[in-house]
Amino acid sequence: MSSADSRPGAAERRVLLADYTTMRVGGPARMVTAGTSDELIDAVRDADRSGEPVLLIGGGSNLVIADAGFDGTVVRIASEGTETIADGADVVLDVRAGEPWDALVARTVEEGLSGIECLSGIPGLVGATPIQNVGAYGAETADVLESVEVFDREAQRVRILSAADCGFGYRSSIFKHAHRYLVLGVRLRLAADGRSAPVRYAELARTLGVQAGDRVPVADARAAVLHLRRSKGMVLDADDPDTWSAGSFFTNPIVAPQAVPEGAPAYDAPDGLVKTSAAWLIEHAGYGKGYGNERAALSSKHTLALTNRGGASADDLVALAREIRDGVYGKYAIELQPEPLLIGCAL
Ligand SMILES: Cc1cc2nc3c(=O)[nH]c(=O)nc-3n(C[C@H](O)[C@H](O)[C@H](O)COP(=O)(O)OP(=O)(O)OC[C@H]3O[C@@H](n4cnc5c(N)ncnc54)[C@H](O)[C@@H]3O)c2cc1C
């Protein structure tokens, strides 16, 4: 990432968005950095009043931004702070949107708090976690989120949305693909007994040497998740292009049971549907780990991650994603959907 002056409160300035995204793509834009909730509201309100398009950016780890950049105002979220609201058998935390997510996880695990340990190693900021109901290893934001403080750009006021209001689903919520709400902070309820939430994910249980449903010390759960994630290139590393991605590029498709190809995994999903594995489909459609070219390729450790090997443009990455999506559709008639938000570009 760049050394550009993006200090909170810094005046609007021209930046290259590639310096602010983990995929390292994105052209020029005007950026304002907001260091408090009030600054965030002011920046968004000012832009809305003048009819300027707004792009909110946190850690830039779930974004693919066009090489042409963004024609409008980019508001970079940098409002930090955590407040303990209740401290008993459960600990309730109010966390500002600009707090780095994994630092929060590390801190709560150190304090023996349980609920987000399986979400270790995910980049980005706290305010983005409700956007796609961030999830991994059998846990998701919705498990611990009590409410979200938002600025409602339509009603022009601050509101508290309960978890039920957020419409959480698999990598989705009312916030994703919508522009109405600016997330100012989240309220999380964590348990204080030092034991992890029941381990739900089979691979994690195997790594920990326990049965699914068992509970382990929270620090053990975090260590095992980080170990698994590193082995898949899913922990950002500035020295390793295998991690220069937006995480999983495609969501796991939710389809009718009869649409699942023979041999592909199928897990129960709501409404009689099943969730199958995007990674399985991609691999079996002929796109193995490392597929691509010297600029844009699948991670050599993880089929689902499209990586910038250095020097890739957004066009390069989008072309690779399109090729894979079309190849999977051609073989299995299942259309993969991108998980990151595409800004100024489309598959
Ligand atoms: C190596 C790697 C591994 C990953 N692993 C996972 C994983 O296991 N599970 C998972 O779910 N995701 C994963 N991700 C994706 C990503 O890290 C998460 O989605 C993360 O929550 C994005 O946070 P961010 O701050 O970087 O958001 P950004 O990429 O900056 O923004 C994402 C979207 O949210 C919007 N947004 C951001 N902040 C706000 C706000 N305060 N209010 C309103 N809108 C906002 C943005 O406008 C944009 O549309 C991974 C990414 C990488 C690079």
Coordinates of C-alpha atoms in Angstrom, one line a residue, residues 47-193:
A47 CA -21.1 14.5 -1.5
D48 CA -24.8 13.5 -1.5
R49 CA -25.9 17.1 -1.4
S50 CA -23.8 18.0 -4.4
G51 CA -25.0 14.9 -6.3
E52 CA -21.5 13.3 -6.3
P53 CA -21.3 9.6 -6.5
V54 CA -19.7 8.2 -3.3
L55 CA -17.5 5.1 -2.8
L56 CA -17.0 4.1 0.8
I57 CA -13.7 2.3 1.3
G58 CA -12.5 0.4 4.4
G59 CA -9.6 -2.0 4.0
G60 CA -10.3 -2.4 0.3
S61 CA -10.2 -6.2 0.7
N62 CA -13.5 -6.9 -1.0
L63 CA -13.3 -4.6 -3.9
V64 CA -12.4 -4.7 -7.6
I65 CA -12.1 -1.2 -8.8
A66 CA -11.8 -0.3 -12.5
D67 CA -8.6 0.9 -14.0
A68 CA -10.4 4.1 -15.0
G69 CA -10.8 4.8 -11.3
F70 CA -13.9 6.3 -9.6
D71 CA -15.5 9.5 -10.8
G72 CA -16.8 10.9 -7.6
T73 CA -15.7 11.1 -4.0
V74 CA -14.0 8.1 -2.2
V75 CA -14.6 8.3 1.5
R76 CA -12.0 6.3 3.4
I77 CA -13.2 5.1 6.7
A78 CA -10.7 5.6 9.6
S79 CA -12.9 6.1 12.6
E80 CA -11.4 4.0 15.4
G81 CA -12.5 3.2 19.0
T82 CA -14.0 0.4 21.1
E83 CA -16.1 0.8 24.1
T84 CA -17.2 -1.9 26.6
I85 CA -20.9 -1.5 27.2
A86 CA -21.6 -4.5 29.4
D87 CA -19.1 -6.7 31.2
G88 CA -20.5 -9.9 32.8
A89 CA -21.0 -13.4 31.5
D90 CA -21.4 -11.7 28.2
V91 CA -19.3 -8.7 27.1
V92 CA -20.9 -6.2 24.8
L93 CA -18.7 -4.0 22.7
D94 CA -19.4 -1.0 20.7
V95 CA -16.8 -0.8 17.9
R96 CA -16.3 2.1 15.4
A97 CA -16.4 1.2 11.7
G98 CA -12.7 2.0 11.1
E99 CA -11.2 -0.4 13.6
P100 CA -9.2 -3.1 11.9
W101 CA -11.1 -6.3 12.2
D102 CA -8.3 -8.8 12.9
A103 CA -6.8 -6.6 15.6
L104 CA -10.1 -6.6 17.3
V105 CA -10.3 -10.4 17.0
A106 CA -6.8 -10.8 18.4
R107 CA -7.6 -8.5 21.3
T108 CA -10.8 -10.2 22.3
V109 CA -9.2 -13.6 22.1
E110 CA -6.4 -12.4 24.4
E111 CA -9.1 -11.4 26.8
G112 CA -10.7 -14.8 26.6
L113 CA -13.8 -13.6 24.9
S114 CA -15.5 -16.0 22.6
G115 CA -17.6 -15.6 19.4
I116 CA -15.3 -14.2 16.7
E117 CA -12.2 -16.4 17.1
C118 CA -13.1 -18.4 13.9
L119 CA -13.2 -15.1 12.0
S120 CA -9.5 -14.7 12.6
G121 CA -7.2 -13.5 9.8
I122 CA -9.9 -11.8 7.7
P123 CA -8.6 -8.4 6.5
G124 CA -10.5 -5.2 6.4
L125 CA -12.3 -3.1 8.9
V126 CA -15.1 -3.7 11.4
G127 CA -17.6 -1.5 9.5
A128 CA -17.5 -3.8 6.5
T129 CA -18.3 -7.0 8.4
P130 CA -22.1 -6.6 8.3
I131 CA -22.0 -5.7 4.6
Q132 CA -21.6 -9.3 3.4
N133 CA -22.1 -11.0 6.8
V134 CA -18.5 -11.9 6.8
G135 CA -18.0 -15.6 7.6
A136 CA -15.5 -18.4 7.7
Y137 CA -14.9 -21.8 9.4
G138 CA -18.5 -22.1 10.5
A139 CA -18.9 -18.7 12.0
E140 CA -20.3 -15.5 10.7
T141 CA -20.9 -11.9 11.8
A142 CA -24.6 -12.5 12.4
D143 CA -23.7 -14.9 15.2
V144 CA -22.5 -12.1 17.5
L145 CA -23.9 -8.9 16.1
E146 CA -26.5 -7.2 18.2
S147 CA -27.0 -4.1 16.2
V148 CA -25.5 -1.7 13.7
E149 CA -25.3 2.1 14.0
V150 CA -25.8 3.6 10.6
F151 CA -26.2 7.0 8.9
D152 CA -29.4 6.6 6.8
R153 CA -28.6 8.6 3.6
E154 CA -32.3 8.6 2.6
A155 CA -33.7 9.7 6.0
Q156 CA -30.7 11.8 6.7
R157 CA -30.3 10.6 10.2
V158 CA -28.4 8.2 12.5
R159 CA -30.3 5.0 13.2
I160 CA -29.8 1.8 15.1
L161 CA -30.6 -1.3 13.1
S162 CA -31.1 -4.6 15.0
A163 CA -29.5 -7.8 13.7
A164 CA -33.0 -8.8 12.5
D165 CA -33.3 -5.6 10.4
C166 CA -30.0 -6.4 8.6
G167 CA -31.5 -9.3 6.6
F168 CA -28.4 -11.4 7.0
G169 CA -27.9 -14.4 4.7
Y170 CA -24.9 -16.3 3.2
R171 CA -22.5 -13.5 2.3
S172 CA -25.4 -11.1 2.1
S173 CA -27.4 -8.5 4.0
I174 CA -29.5 -5.4 3.2
F175 CA -26.2 -3.5 2.9
K176 CA -24.6 -5.4 0.1
H177 CA -25.2 -3.8 -3.4
A178 CA -27.0 -1.0 -1.7
H179 CA -26.0 2.6 -0.9
R180 CA -28.6 3.7 1.6
Y181 CA -26.6 3.0 4.8
L182 CA -23.2 4.2 6.0
V183 CA -22.1 1.9 8.8
L184 CA -20.8 3.9 11.7
G185 CA -20.2 1.1 14.2
V186 CA -21.4 -2.3 15.3
R187 CA -22.4 -3.7 18.7
L188 CA -21.1 -7.2 19.3
R189 CA -22.0 -9.6 22.2
L190 CA -19.2 -12.0 23.1
A191 CA -19.1 -14.7 25.8
A192 CA -16.6 -14.3 28.5
D193 CA -15.9 -17.9 29.5

